[in-house]
């Protein structure tokens, strides 16, 4: 006997967001099969190999049989090394029992919502910002509260901007410096303002999740400062980072969080048990070497130098294109040009407005430009909408990653320059309906 019919999938999974960067991969493959190599300015991973000393450590660990389940919180010696390095870099004395190792920097973002956010609690996060801050909130029954980063204020925000969003339901606040996608870096004065607001306006049950995944990638002599280093903030802050960006090791899937208390770390250990059991010990041992070896700082410095050189080139080249303005980011490996003038010239606003609702609900004028660049000029980038949908209407930006070789970047800039005045080509592309959403 069959009982009444119910939907196959839960409403919960229906509201789970995504990271559009992964959608782009298959579109790039299609374009390459049709018309040749695409220049990848969409990448969220450094274009450098895993440094050899780290690769050797992983291989040695596999040979030594470190291929089994292990401590779900992270190997004790790895947690100790993380506590030492994270603490030394931030002037903090950290207990390794407050450290949890994860399968990359992503899991602790959603886990923080599992751990701290009840139905109806508000979660503040930067927008534009890393998409996984927003994508999970409704899945756990939370209420998303985007903290708008405005170009006029250098994609930064003030204590007052944050204060205006805090309510008695605020439970979790994401910060991300250096920022994906803007490259913005907060200096000590800005962090002090933010900390003051948090300490004055929120109770001790409110957590700050400080995503410091790009901590090692800062330019022009700027230094990374963690909000956890400010007086009173260590007890409020989850310090999150990982190996993906610092050691050019996105496939290693090792990230970590340092929690304000051992109890919070134990909750995250339990989440790890439920989801992953444990993180591959051979990769954790690679991280141990990465954190401790004298060969790591020069490898990081060479990568950062390349990113800074390319940032200089790309920012200058983009600003030279009529209709584009681009700020000079101080960190990460992205630039975030305002493309309003180009959209205007290409007639993108009118064309977008003429599209059916089912397209416009999942797209934007900048998305059309992103897809035009991909399909007609073979340059992959990301649109503003991919960095937080809520509040993205009326914001016209692309994210251009400089994690691509110098020559390719120079050629990509020439192609963007040509595309920026290809009014007929753009009209034809939109009319073709080839692909107008991600
Ligand atoms: C701000 C930020 N946090 C976390 C991550 C997650 O990195 P992973 O899961 O690859 O370690 C990323 C990756 O792009 C990021 O940009």
Coordinates of C-alpha atoms in Angstrom, one line a residue, residues 246-398:
X246 CA 49.0 29.8 1.8
X247 CA 50.7 26.7 0.5
X248 CA 49.0 26.5 -2.9
X249 CA 47.3 23.3 -1.9
X250 CA 43.6 23.4 -2.6
X251 CA 43.5 19.6 -3.3
X252 CA 45.0 18.8 0.1
X253 CA 41.8 19.7 1.8
X254 CA 43.2 20.8 5.1
X255 CA 41.9 23.7 7.0
X256 CA 41.5 24.6 10.7
X257 CA 39.6 26.5 13.3
X258 CA 40.8 27.8 16.6
X259 CA 37.8 28.1 19.0
X260 CA 37.3 30.3 22.0
X261 CA 36.9 27.3 24.2
X262 CA 37.7 23.6 24.4
X263 CA 33.9 22.8 24.6
X264 CA 33.3 24.5 21.3
X265 CA 36.2 22.6 19.7
X266 CA 34.7 19.3 21.0
X267 CA 31.4 20.2 19.3
X268 CA 33.2 20.7 16.0
X269 CA 35.2 17.5 16.6
X270 CA 31.8 15.7 16.8
X271 CA 30.6 17.4 13.6
X272 CA 33.8 16.1 12.0
X273 CA 33.0 12.6 13.2
X274 CA 29.6 12.7 11.7
X275 CA 30.7 14.1 8.4
X276 CA 34.2 13.0 7.7
X277 CA 35.4 10.7 10.6
X278 CA 38.9 12.2 10.3
X279 CA 41.0 14.2 7.9
X280 CA 43.7 12.2 5.9
X281 CA 46.6 11.9 8.2
X282 CA 49.2 12.0 5.4
X283 CA 47.9 15.4 4.3
X284 CA 47.9 16.6 7.9
X285 CA 51.5 15.6 8.2
X286 CA 52.2 17.6 5.0
X287 CA 50.7 20.6 6.8
X288 CA 52.9 19.9 9.8
X289 CA 56.0 20.3 7.5
X290 CA 54.4 23.3 5.8
X291 CA 53.9 25.1 9.1
X292 CA 57.4 24.3 10.5
X293 CA 59.8 24.1 7.6
X294 CA 62.2 27.0 6.9
X295 CA 61.5 26.3 3.2
X296 CA 57.9 27.5 3.5
X297 CA 58.4 31.3 4.0
X298 CA 60.5 31.7 0.8
X299 CA 58.0 29.6 -1.2
X300 CA 55.2 31.8 0.0
X301 CA 57.2 35.0 -0.6
X302 CA 57.8 34.0 -4.2
X303 CA 54.1 33.4 -4.8
X304 CA 53.1 36.7 -3.1
X305 CA 55.6 38.6 -5.2
X306 CA 54.1 37.2 -8.4
X307 CA 50.6 38.1 -7.3
X308 CA 51.6 41.6 -6.5
X309 CA 53.4 42.1 -9.8
X310 CA 50.3 40.8 -11.7
X311 CA 47.9 42.8 -9.6
X312 CA 49.9 46.0 -10.6
X313 CA 49.7 45.0 -14.2
X314 CA 46.0 44.0 -14.2
X315 CA 44.8 47.0 -12.2
X316 CA 46.6 49.4 -14.6
X317 CA 45.3 47.5 -17.7
X318 CA 41.7 47.5 -16.5
X319 CA 41.7 51.2 -15.5
X320 CA 43.0 51.9 -19.0
X321 CA 39.8 50.4 -20.5
X322 CA 37.1 53.1 -21.0
X323 CA 34.2 52.1 -18.8
X324 CA 36.1 50.2 -16.1
X325 CA 37.3 51.5 -12.8
X326 CA 39.4 49.2 -10.6
X327 CA 40.6 49.6 -7.1
X328 CA 44.0 48.5 -6.0
X329 CA 43.6 45.5 -3.6
X330 CA 46.0 45.0 -0.7
X331 CA 45.6 41.3 -0.4
X332 CA 44.4 37.9 -1.8
X333 CA 44.7 37.3 -5.5
X334 CA 41.7 39.0 -6.9
X335 CA 40.8 42.3 -8.4
X336 CA 37.2 43.5 -8.5
X337 CA 36.6 46.0 -11.3
X338 CA 33.5 48.1 -11.6
X339 CA 32.2 47.4 -15.2
X340 CA 29.2 49.7 -15.2
X341 CA 30.6 51.9 -18.0
X342 CA 31.2 48.9 -20.2
X343 CA 27.7 47.5 -19.5
X344 CA 26.3 50.9 -20.4
X345 CA 28.2 51.1 -23.7
X346 CA 27.3 47.5 -24.7
X347 CA 23.6 48.2 -24.0
X348 CA 23.6 45.5 -21.4
X349 CA 21.1 47.2 -19.1
X350 CA 18.4 47.5 -21.8
X351 CA 19.1 44.0 -23.1
X352 CA 19.0 42.5 -19.6
X353 CA 15.7 44.3 -18.9
X354 CA 14.2 42.8 -22.0
X355 CA 14.9 39.2 -20.9
X356 CA 12.3 36.9 -19.4
X357 CA 11.9 36.7 -15.7
X358 CA 13.1 33.2 -15.4
X359 CA 16.5 34.5 -16.8
X360 CA 16.7 37.8 -14.9
X361 CA 15.9 36.1 -11.6
X362 CA 19.1 34.1 -12.0
X363 CA 21.3 36.5 -13.8
X364 CA 22.5 40.1 -13.9
X365 CA 24.0 42.5 -16.5
X366 CA 27.5 41.7 -15.2
X367 CA 26.6 38.0 -15.6
X368 CA 25.9 38.6 -19.2
X369 CA 29.2 40.3 -19.6
X370 CA 31.0 37.4 -17.8
X371 CA 29.4 34.9 -20.2
X372 CA 30.1 37.1 -23.2
X373 CA 33.7 37.2 -22.2
X374 CA 33.8 33.5 -21.8
X375 CA 31.9 32.4 -24.9
X376 CA 33.1 35.1 -27.4
X377 CA 36.5 36.1 -26.0
X378 CA 37.6 33.0 -24.1
X379 CA 38.3 34.8 -20.9
X380 CA 36.8 33.3 -17.7
X381 CA 35.9 35.6 -14.8
X382 CA 33.3 35.6 -12.1
X383 CA 30.3 38.0 -11.7
X384 CA 29.3 40.0 -8.6
X385 CA 26.3 37.8 -8.1
X386 CA 28.5 34.8 -7.4
X387 CA 29.6 36.6 -4.2
X388 CA 26.3 36.8 -2.4
X389 CA 23.0 37.1 -4.2
X390 CA 21.1 39.2 -1.6
X391 CA 21.7 42.8 -2.2
X392 CA 23.7 42.3 -5.4
X393 CA 21.1 43.9 -7.7
X394 CA 22.4 47.2 -9.1
X395 CA 26.1 46.2 -8.4
X396 CA 28.1 45.8 -11.6
X397 CA 31.4 44.1 -11.0
X398 CA 33.5 41.2 -12.1

